[in-house]
Amino acid sequence: SGESGRGFAVVADEVRELAKQTAVQAGQVTATVERLMSAVDNTVKVMALCEGEMKNSVDQSSRANSSIEEIMGTFATISDLNEQIANFCNTQAEHTNGILQAASQISSLTDSGNKGLARIKEELSSVSALIETQLELLHS
């Protein structure tokens, strides 16, 4: 009876230790998911700001009567930018769905999310530069 009691105590200790480790890992997973969701939210906000800037560019180009060729070029550029942003939104939505569906593989998704965010940052910089170029063209 004493031998099996000790065996049960050892098993109970192991179960408690595993429960503690599980709780710690669950907290880490939750924190990682929260950071990813925050990054996604920030990306969406930045994209909304870029969209607002593009709308301002369109308004300014509509008022500019200096050259029809220049206005047509501006609209073509803005159309391309809108298409790029739509593609980025779709890519971001795919990443978000992947995060929700594959929570058990959080470490690999964190890598993918970081790479995606870096690409988005680079593309947003490109979009901003294109918008600034268009604004300069409109003002010249």
Tab-separated table of N, CA and C in Angstrom:
chain	number	residue	atom	x	y	z
A	1	SER	N	0.833	-1.204	0.000
A	1	SER	CA	0.000	0.000	0.000
A	1	SER	C	0.866	1.252	0.000
A	2	GLY	N	1.970	1.266	0.735
A	2	GLY	CA	2.852	2.433	0.774
A	2	GLY	C	3.554	2.648	-0.558
A	3	GLU	N	3.910	1.551	-1.221
A	3	GLU	CA	4.582	1.630	-2.525
A	3	GLU	C	3.665	2.237	-3.583
A	4	SER	N	2.424	1.795	-3.643
A	4	SER	CA	1.505	2.355	-4.648
A	4	SER	C	1.125	3.786	-4.291
A	5	GLY	N	1.088	4.123	-3.021
A	5	GLY	CA	0.811	5.507	-2.619
A	5	GLY	C	1.903	6.442	-3.103
A	6	ARG	N	3.149	5.983	-2.987
A	6	ARG	CA	4.254	6.790	-3.497
A	6	ARG	C	4.197	6.911	-5.020
A	7	GLY	N	3.814	5.849	-5.679
A	7	GLY	CA	3.665	5.869	-7.139
A	7	GLY	C	2.614	6.879	-7.565
A	8	PHE	N	1.491	6.884	-6.849
A	8	PHE	CA	0.442	7.861	-7.163
A	8	PHE	C	0.925	9.281	-6.888
A	9	ALA	N	1.697	9.469	-5.844
A	9	ALA	CA	2.215	10.799	-5.514
A	9	ALA	C	3.155	11.295	-6.616
A	10	VAL	N	3.989	10.393	-7.137
A	10	VAL	CA	4.901	10.763	-8.219
A	10	VAL	C	4.098	11.164	-9.460
A	11	VAL	N	3.082	10.365	-9.775
A	11	VAL	CA	2.236	10.673	-10.939
A	11	VAL	C	1.525	12.003	-10.727
A	12	ALA	N	1.014	12.232	-9.525
A	12	ALA	CA	0.313	13.487	-9.236
A	12	ALA	C	1.264	14.677	-9.374
A	13	ASP	N	2.494	14.521	-8.904
A	13	ASP	CA	3.485	15.599	-9.061
A	13	ASP	C	3.751	15.879	-10.540
A	14	GLU	N	3.891	14.822	-11.324
A	14	GLU	CA	4.122	14.993	-12.763
A	14	GLU	C	2.939	15.696	-13.422
A	15	VAL	N	1.726	15.302	-13.038
A	15	VAL	CA	0.521	15.924	-13.608
A	15	VAL	C	0.489	17.406	-13.246
A	16	ARG	N	0.807	17.749	-11.999
A	16	ARG	CA	0.828	19.157	-11.588
A	16	ARG	C	1.875	19.942	-12.381
A	17	GLU	N	3.044	19.351	-12.561
A	17	GLU	CA	4.097	20.031	-13.314
A	17	GLU	C	3.674	20.248	-14.769
A	18	LEU	N	3.072	19.221	-15.363
A	18	LEU	CA	2.583	19.365	-16.744
A	18	LEU	C	1.494	20.424	-16.829
A	19	ALA	N	0.642	20.500	-15.835
A	19	ALA	CA	-0.426	21.511	-15.825
A	19	ALA	C	0.181	22.914	-15.746
A	20	LYS	N	1.210	23.071	-14.919
A	20	LYS	CA	1.876	24.375	-14.827
A	20	LYS	C	2.502	24.757	-16.171
A	21	GLN	N	3.211	23.805	-16.784
A	21	GLN	CA	3.849	24.074	-18.075
A	21	GLN	C	2.806	24.407	-19.140
A	22	THR	N	1.700	23.682	-19.111
A	22	THR	CA	0.626	23.945	-20.079
A	22	THR	C	0.071	25.343	-19.885
A	23	ALA	N	-0.128	25.757	-18.650
A	23	ALA	CA	-0.657	27.096	-18.377
A	23	ALA	C	0.318	28.172	-18.863
A	24	VAL	N	1.615	27.959	-18.629
A	24	VAL	CA	2.620	28.925	-19.082
A	24	VAL	C	2.621	29.004	-20.608
A	25	GLN	N	2.611	27.855	-21.266
A	25	GLN	CA	2.624	27.845	-22.730
A	25	GLN	C	1.344	28.436	-23.300
A	26	ALA	N	0.221	28.185	-22.665
A	26	ALA	CA	-1.041	28.773	-23.133
A	26	ALA	C	-0.978	30.294	-23.017
A	27	GLY	N	-0.396	30.787	-21.947
A	27	GLY	CA	-0.228	32.233	-21.791
A	27	GLY	C	0.671	32.806	-22.873
A	28	GLN	N	1.731	32.082	-23.207
A	28	GLN	CA	2.634	32.543	-24.260
A	28	GLN	C	1.937	32.562	-25.615
A	29	VAL	N	1.158	31.528	-25.892
A	29	VAL	CA	0.411	31.478	-27.155
A	29	VAL	C	-0.573	32.638	-27.219
A	30	THR	N	-1.280	32.887	-26.121
A	30	THR	CA	-2.243	33.994	-26.080
A	30	THR	C	-1.540	35.326	-26.324
A	31	ALA	N	-0.414	35.529	-25.680
A	31	ALA	CA	0.327	36.783	-25.855
A	31	ALA	C	0.802	36.938	-27.301
A	32	THR	N	1.269	35.862	-27.897
A	32	THR	CA	1.725	35.919	-29.284
A	32	THR	C	0.574	36.245	-30.223
A	33	VAL	N	-0.566	35.601	-30.023
A	33	VAL	CA	-1.741	35.876	-30.859
A	33	VAL	C	-2.174	37.326	-30.684
A	34	GLU	N	-2.153	37.831	-29.457
A	34	GLU	CA	-2.538	39.226	-29.216
A	34	GLU	C	-1.584	40.188	-29.924
A	35	ARG	N	-0.277	39.882	-29.897
A	35	ARG	CA	0.686	40.738	-30.596
A	35	ARG	C	0.431	40.709	-32.103
A	36	LEU	N	0.160	39.525	-32.630
A	36	LEU	CA	-0.119	39.422	-34.060
A	36	LEU	C	-1.384	40.181	-34.431
A	37	MET	N	-2.420	40.055	-33.626
A	37	MET	CA	-3.671	40.763	-33.907
A	37	MET	C	-3.450	42.273	-33.825
A	38	SER	N	-2.629	42.716	-32.880
A	38	SER	CA	-2.316	44.137	-32.773
A	38	SER	C	-1.574	44.612	-34.020
A	39	ALA	N	-0.637	43.807	-34.485
A	39	ALA	CA	0.103	44.166	-35.698
A	39	ALA	C	-0.833	44.228	-36.904
A	40	VAL	N	-1.767	43.286	-36.980
A	40	VAL	CA	-2.746	43.298	-38.074
A	40	VAL	C	-3.602	44.556	-37.991
A	41	ASP	N	-4.077	44.889	-36.776
A	41	ASP	CA	-4.884	46.099	-36.599
A	41	ASP	C	-4.105	47.342	-37.022
A	42	ASN	N	-2.852	47.422	-36.617
A	42	ASN	CA	-2.027	48.575	-36.995
A	42	ASN	C	-1.846	48.648	-38.508
A	43	THR	N	-1.647	47.510	-39.138
A	43	THR	CA	-1.493	47.474	-40.591
A	43	THR	C	-2.754	47.965	-41.285
A	44	VAL	N	-3.906	47.524	-40.791
A	44	VAL	CA	-5.180	47.966	-41.375
A	44	VAL	C	-5.334	49.476	-41.221
A	45	LYS	N	-4.956	50.019	-40.066
A	45	LYS	CA	-5.058	51.467	-39.849
A	45	LYS	C	-4.150	52.234	-40.813
A	46	VAL	N	-2.936	51.735	-40.983
A	46	VAL	CA	-2.000	52.394	-41.896
A	46	VAL	C	-2.540	52.343	-43.327
A	47	MET	N	-3.105	51.208	-43.697
A	47	MET	CA	-3.664	51.088	-45.040
A	47	MET	C	-4.844	52.038	-45.218
A	48	ALA	N	-5.656	52.225	-44.183
A	48	ALA	CA	-6.778	53.162	-44.267
A	48	ALA	C	-6.267	54.592	-44.443
A	49	LEU	N	-5.189	54.933	-43.740
A	49	LEU	CA	-4.598	56.261	-43.911
A	49	LEU	C	-4.090	56.454	-45.334
A	50	CYS	N	-3.454	55.424	-45.870
A	50	CYS	CA	-2.966	55.509	-47.253
A	50	CYS	C	-4.130	55.675	-48.223
A	51	GLU	N	-5.220	54.978	-47.959
A	51	GLU	CA	-6.389	55.109	-48.827
A	51	GLU	C	-6.926	56.538	-48.778
A	52	GLY	N	-6.971	57.132	-47.594
A	52	GLY	CA	-7.406	58.519	-47.469
A	52	GLY	C	-6.499	59.459	-48.235
A	53	GLU	N	-5.204	59.216	-48.164
A	53	GLU	CA	-4.256	60.044	-48.910
A	53	GLU	C	-4.470	59.892	-50.415
A	54	MET	N	-4.743	58.674	-50.841
A	54	MET	CA	-4.981	58.462	-52.267
A	54	MET	C	-6.252	59.178	-52.708
A	55	LYS	N	-7.293	59.163	-51.882
A	55	LYS	CA	-8.524	59.871	-52.232
A	55	LYS	C	-8.259	61.372	-52.355
A	56	ASN	N	-7.434	61.898	-51.455
A	56	ASN	CA	-7.056	63.314	-51.565
A	56	ASN	C	-6.320	63.581	-52.877
A	57	SER	N	-5.458	62.652	-53.257
A	57	SER	CA	-4.729	62.809	-54.518
A	57	SER	C	-5.687	62.819	-55.703
A	58	VAL	N	-6.689	61.957	-55.653
A	58	VAL	CA	-7.671	61.918	-56.738
A	58	VAL	C	-8.430	63.238	-56.802
A	59	ASP	N	-8.849	63.759	-55.639
A	59	ASP	CA	-9.557	65.044	-55.609
A	59	ASP	C	-8.698	66.158	-56.201
A	60	GLN	N	-7.430	66.189	-55.822
A	60	GLN	CA	-6.541	67.230	-56.334
A	60	GLN	C	-6.342	67.093	-57.840
A	61	SER	N	-6.230	65.862	-58.322
A	61	SER	CA	-6.032	65.678	-59.765
A	61	SER	C	-7.276	66.074	-60.548
A	62	SER	N	-8.479	65.896	-59.934
A	62	SER	CA	-9.718	66.301	-60.604
A	62	SER	C	-9.763	67.806	-60.780
A	63	ARG	N	-9.237	68.550	-59.837
A	63	ARG	CA	-9.239	70.020	-59.903
A	63	ARG	C	-8.133	70.570	-60.790
A	64	ALA	N	-7.147	69.751	-61.095
A	64	ALA	CA	-6.021	70.231	-61.908
A	64	ALA	C	-6.404	70.170	-63.377
A	65	ASN	N	-6.452	71.339	-64.042
A	65	ASN	CA	-6.837	71.406	-65.453
A	65	ASN	C	-5.651	71.724	-66.353
A	66	SER	N	-4.461	71.580	-65.854
A	66	SER	CA	-3.293	72.008	-66.623
A	66	SER	C	-2.992	71.096	-67.807
A	67	SER	N	-3.194	69.788	-67.642
A	67	SER	CA	-2.839	68.902	-68.747
A	67	SER	C	-3.657	67.628	-68.683
A	68	ILE	N	-4.383	67.302	-69.770
A	68	ILE	CA	-5.192	66.089	-69.819
A	68	ILE	C	-4.291	64.857	-69.793
A	69	GLU	N	-3.170	64.914	-70.439
A	69	GLU	CA	-2.256	63.775	-70.434
A	69	GLU	C	-1.765	63.468	-69.023
A	70	GLU	N	-1.458	64.499	-68.283
A	70	GLU	CA	-0.974	64.330	-66.917
A	70	GLU	C	-2.069	63.739	-66.032
A	71	ILE	N	-3.319	64.207	-66.210
A	71	ILE	CA	-4.434	63.696	-65.413
A	71	ILE	C	-4.677	62.224	-65.728
A	72	MET	N	-4.638	61.850	-67.012
A	72	MET	CA	-4.841	60.449	-67.383
A	72	MET	C	-3.755	59.557	-66.780
A	73	GLY	N	-2.510	60.046	-66.800
A	73	GLY	CA	-1.421	59.281	-66.176
A	73	GLY	C	-1.627	59.122	-64.682
A	74	THR	N	-2.139	60.186	-64.037
A	74	THR	CA	-2.395	60.133	-62.594
A	74	THR	C	-3.474	59.104	-62.276
A	75	PHE	N	-4.556	59.103	-63.061
A	75	PHE	CA	-5.618	58.130	-62.818
A	75	PHE	C	-5.132	56.699	-63.020
A	76	ALA	N	-4.293	56.477	-64.017
A	76	ALA	CA	-3.751	55.136	-64.240
A	76	ALA	C	-2.901	54.699	-63.051
A	77	THR	N	-2.088	55.619	-62.549
A	77	THR	CA	-1.253	55.297	-61.391
A	77	THR	C	-2.108	55.002	-60.163
A	78	ILE	N	-3.125	55.821	-59.944
A	78	ILE	CA	-3.994	55.612	-58.782
A	78	ILE	C	-4.727	54.281	-58.898
A	79	SER	N	-5.154	53.926	-60.091
A	79	SER	CA	-5.815	52.638	-60.304
A	79	SER	C	-4.879	51.483	-59.956
A	80	ASP	N	-3.624	51.593	-60.394
A	80	ASP	CA	-2.633	50.562	-60.052
A	80	ASP	C	-2.436	50.470	-58.544
A	81	LEU	N	-2.367	51.619	-57.887
A	81	LEU	CA	-2.177	51.631	-56.434
A	81	LEU	C	-3.375	50.998	-55.729
A	82	ASN	N	-4.589	51.301	-56.194
A	82	ASN	CA	-5.783	50.696	-55.599
A	82	ASN	C	-5.762	49.182	-55.751
A	83	GLU	N	-5.323	48.713	-56.897
A	83	GLU	CA	-5.233	47.277	-57.126
A	83	GLU	C	-4.199	46.641	-56.198
A	84	GLN	N	-3.065	47.315	-56.021
A	84	GLN	CA	-2.039	46.803	-55.110
A	84	GLN	C	-2.566	46.734	-53.683
A	85	ILE	N	-3.271	47.773	-53.259
A	85	ILE	CA	-3.808	47.788	-51.901
A	85	ILE	C	-4.842	46.683	-51.733
A	86	ALA	N	-5.689	46.472	-52.745
A	86	ALA	CA	-6.667	45.383	-52.677
A	86	ALA	C	-5.956	44.041	-52.539
A	87	ASN	N	-4.865	43.852	-53.276
A	87	ASN	CA	-4.085	42.616	-53.155
A	87	ASN	C	-3.490	42.471	-51.757
A	88	PHE	N	-2.990	43.574	-51.199
A	88	PHE	CA	-2.430	43.518	-49.847
A	88	PHE	C	-3.525	43.188	-48.837
A	89	CYS	N	-4.711	43.753	-49.026
A	89	CYS	CA	-5.823	43.451	-48.115
A	89	CYS	C	-6.174	41.966	-48.173
A	90	ASN	N	-6.226	41.427	-49.382
A	90	ASN	CA	-6.516	40.000	-49.531
A	90	ASN	C	-5.431	39.149	-48.882
A	91	THR	N	-4.181	39.529	-49.098
A	91	THR	CA	-3.078	38.797	-48.479
A	91	THR	C	-3.173	38.870	-46.960
A	92	GLN	N	-3.486	40.047	-46.446
A	92	GLN	CA	-3.611	40.219	-45.001
A	92	GLN	C	-4.769	39.383	-44.465
A	93	ALA	N	-5.881	39.335	-45.206
A	93	ALA	CA	-7.022	38.528	-44.776
A	93	ALA	C	-6.646	37.050	-44.750
A	94	GLU	N	-5.879	36.610	-45.723
A	94	GLU	CA	-5.434	35.221	-45.745
A	94	GLU	C	-4.543	34.922	-44.540
A	95	HIS	N	-3.660	35.844	-44.211
A	95	HIS	CA	-2.800	35.649	-43.038
A	95	HIS	C	-3.644	35.571	-41.760
A	96	THR	N	-4.630	36.446	-41.668
A	96	THR	CA	-5.475	36.459	-40.476
A	96	THR	C	-6.243	35.150	-40.354
A	97	ASN	N	-6.824	34.677	-41.453
A	97	ASN	CA	-7.536	33.401	-41.422
A	97	ASN	C	-6.596	32.263	-41.053
A	98	GLY	N	-5.393	32.305	-41.575
A	98	GLY	CA	-4.416	31.273	-41.241
A	98	GLY	C	-4.075	31.263	-39.764
A	99	ILE	N	-4.000	32.449	-39.167
A	99	ILE	CA	-3.703	32.544	-37.736
A	99	ILE	C	-4.825	31.912	-36.931
A	100	LEU	N	-6.074	32.211	-37.310
A	100	LEU	CA	-7.223	31.686	-36.582
A	100	LEU	C	-7.344	30.173	-36.743
A	101	GLN	N	-7.052	29.656	-37.905
A	101	GLN	CA	-7.199	28.230	-38.179
A	101	GLN	C	-6.037	27.402	-37.650
A	102	ALA	N	-4.874	27.969	-37.500
A	102	ALA	CA	-3.685	27.197	-37.140
A	102	ALA	C	-3.050	27.688	-35.856
A	103	ALA	N	-3.835	27.917	-34.837
A	103	ALA	CA	-3.308	28.415	-33.569
A	103	ALA	C	-2.313	27.430	-32.951
A	104	SER	N	-2.459	26.153	-33.223
A	104	SER	CA	-1.543	25.162	-32.655
A	104	SER	C	-0.151	25.240	-33.273
A	105	GLN	N	-0.025	25.912	-34.407
A	105	GLN	CA	1.276	26.050	-35.065
A	105	GLN	C	1.748	27.492	-34.969
A	106	ILE	N	1.616	28.101	-33.821
A	106	ILE	CA	1.836	29.539	-33.652
A	106	ILE	C	3.272	29.965	-33.961
A	107	SER	N	4.241	29.160	-33.702
A	107	SER	CA	5.619	29.600	-33.943
A	107	SER	C	5.902	29.780	-35.429
A	108	SER	N	5.440	28.863	-36.263
A	108	SER	CA	5.651	29.023	-37.704
A	108	SER	C	4.805	30.155	-38.261
A	109	LEU	N	3.602	30.358	-37.720
A	109	LEU	CA	2.761	31.461	-38.176
A	109	LEU	C	3.359	32.804	-37.772
A	110	THR	N	4.032	32.850	-36.653
A	110	THR	CA	4.668	34.094	-36.237
A	110	THR	C	5.720	34.498	-37.263
A	111	ASP	N	6.505	33.534	-37.726
A	111	ASP	CA	7.487	33.824	-38.775
A	111	ASP	C	6.811	34.344	-40.031
A	112	SER	N	5.765	33.658	-40.469
A	112	SER	CA	5.050	34.089	-41.684
A	112	SER	C	4.457	35.472	-41.504
A	113	GLY	N	3.869	35.710	-40.338
A	113	GLY	CA	3.279	37.021	-40.081
A	113	GLY	C	4.314	38.125	-40.103
A	114	ASN	N	5.460	37.893	-39.496
A	114	ASN	CA	6.520	38.907	-39.490
A	114	ASN	C	7.011	39.196	-40.905
A	115	LYS	N	7.166	38.147	-41.711
A	115	LYS	CA	7.603	38.349	-43.094
A	115	LYS	C	6.542	39.116	-43.879
A	116	GLY	N	5.282	38.753	-43.667
A	116	GLY	CA	4.203	39.461	-44.362
A	116	GLY	C	4.145	40.919	-43.972
A	117	LEU	N	4.320	41.200	-42.694
A	117	LEU	CA	4.292	42.588	-42.237
A	117	LEU	C	5.469	43.381	-42.795
A	118	ALA	N	6.611	42.741	-42.924
A	118	ALA	CA	7.764	43.431	-43.510
A	118	ALA	C	7.487	43.778	-44.971
A	119	ARG	N	6.860	42.831	-45.698
A	119	ARG	CA	6.516	43.118	-47.099
A	119	ARG	C	5.506	44.246	-47.173
A	120	ILE	N	4.530	44.216	-46.281
A	120	ILE	CA	3.513	45.268	-46.283
A	120	ILE	C	4.160	46.615	-45.987
A	121	LYS	N	5.085	46.641	-45.029
A	121	LYS	CA	5.761	47.892	-44.702
A	121	LYS	C	6.514	48.421	-45.914
A	122	GLU	N	7.219	47.528	-46.610
A	122	GLU	CA	7.951	47.947	-47.805
A	122	GLU	C	6.994	48.455	-48.874
A	123	GLU	N	5.893	47.747	-49.049
A	123	GLU	CA	4.931	48.152	-50.073
A	123	GLU	C	4.252	49.461	-49.691
A	124	LEU	N	3.960	49.647	-48.399
A	124	LEU	CA	3.349	50.902	-47.971
A	124	LEU	C	4.309	52.070	-48.190
A	125	SER	N	5.590	51.823	-47.984
A	125	SER	CA	6.582	52.858	-48.271
A	125	SER	C	6.581	53.180	-49.764
A	126	SER	N	6.483	52.136	-50.580
A	126	SER	CA	6.426	52.353	-52.029
A	126	SER	C	5.179	53.113	-52.410
A	127	VAL	N	4.043	52.745	-51.803
A	127	VAL	CA	2.780	53.425	-52.095
A	127	VAL	C	2.882	54.894	-51.693
A	128	SER	N	3.436	55.165	-50.528
A	128	SER	CA	3.590	56.547	-50.075
A	128	SER	C	4.476	57.337	-51.032
A	129	ALA	N	5.552	56.728	-51.476
A	129	ALA	CA	6.456	57.406	-52.409
A	129	ALA	C	5.746	57.692	-53.731
A	130	LEU	N	4.950	56.739	-54.197
A	130	LEU	CA	4.204	56.960	-55.438
A	130	LEU	C	3.196	58.085	-55.278
A	131	ILE	N	2.525	58.133	-54.145
A	131	ILE	CA	1.539	59.190	-53.901
A	131	ILE	C	2.239	60.545	-53.848
A	132	GLU	N	3.379	60.612	-53.168
A	132	GLU	CA	4.120	61.874	-53.108
A	132	GLU	C	4.548	62.313	-54.507
A	133	THR	N	4.971	61.361	-55.321
A	133	THR	CA	5.366	61.680	-56.694
A	133	THR	C	4.179	62.234	-57.467
A	134	GLN	N	3.019	61.604	-57.294
A	134	GLN	CA	1.824	62.073	-57.990
A	134	GLN	C	1.425	63.469	-57.514
A	135	LEU	N	1.539	63.709	-56.227
A	135	LEU	CA	1.209	65.035	-55.706
A	135	LEU	C	2.162	66.093	-56.267
A	136	GLU	N	3.446	65.740	-56.368
A	136	GLU	CA	4.414	66.675	-56.943
A	136	GLU	C	4.088	66.954	-58.406
A	137	LEU	N	3.667	65.900	-59.127
A	137	LEU	CA	3.292	66.084	-60.527
A	137	LEU	C	2.075	66.994	-60.646
A	138	LEU	N	1.150	66.843	-59.724
A	138	LEU	CA	-0.057	67.663	-59.755
A	138	LEU	C	0.244	69.125	-59.442
A	139	HIS	N	1.196	69.357	-58.577
A	139	HIS	CA	1.520	70.725	-58.173
A	139	HIS	C	2.501	71.409	-59.125
A	140	SER	N	3.100	70.636	-60.028
A	140	SER	CA	4.091	71.262	-60.919
A	140	SER	C	3.451	71.769	-62.193
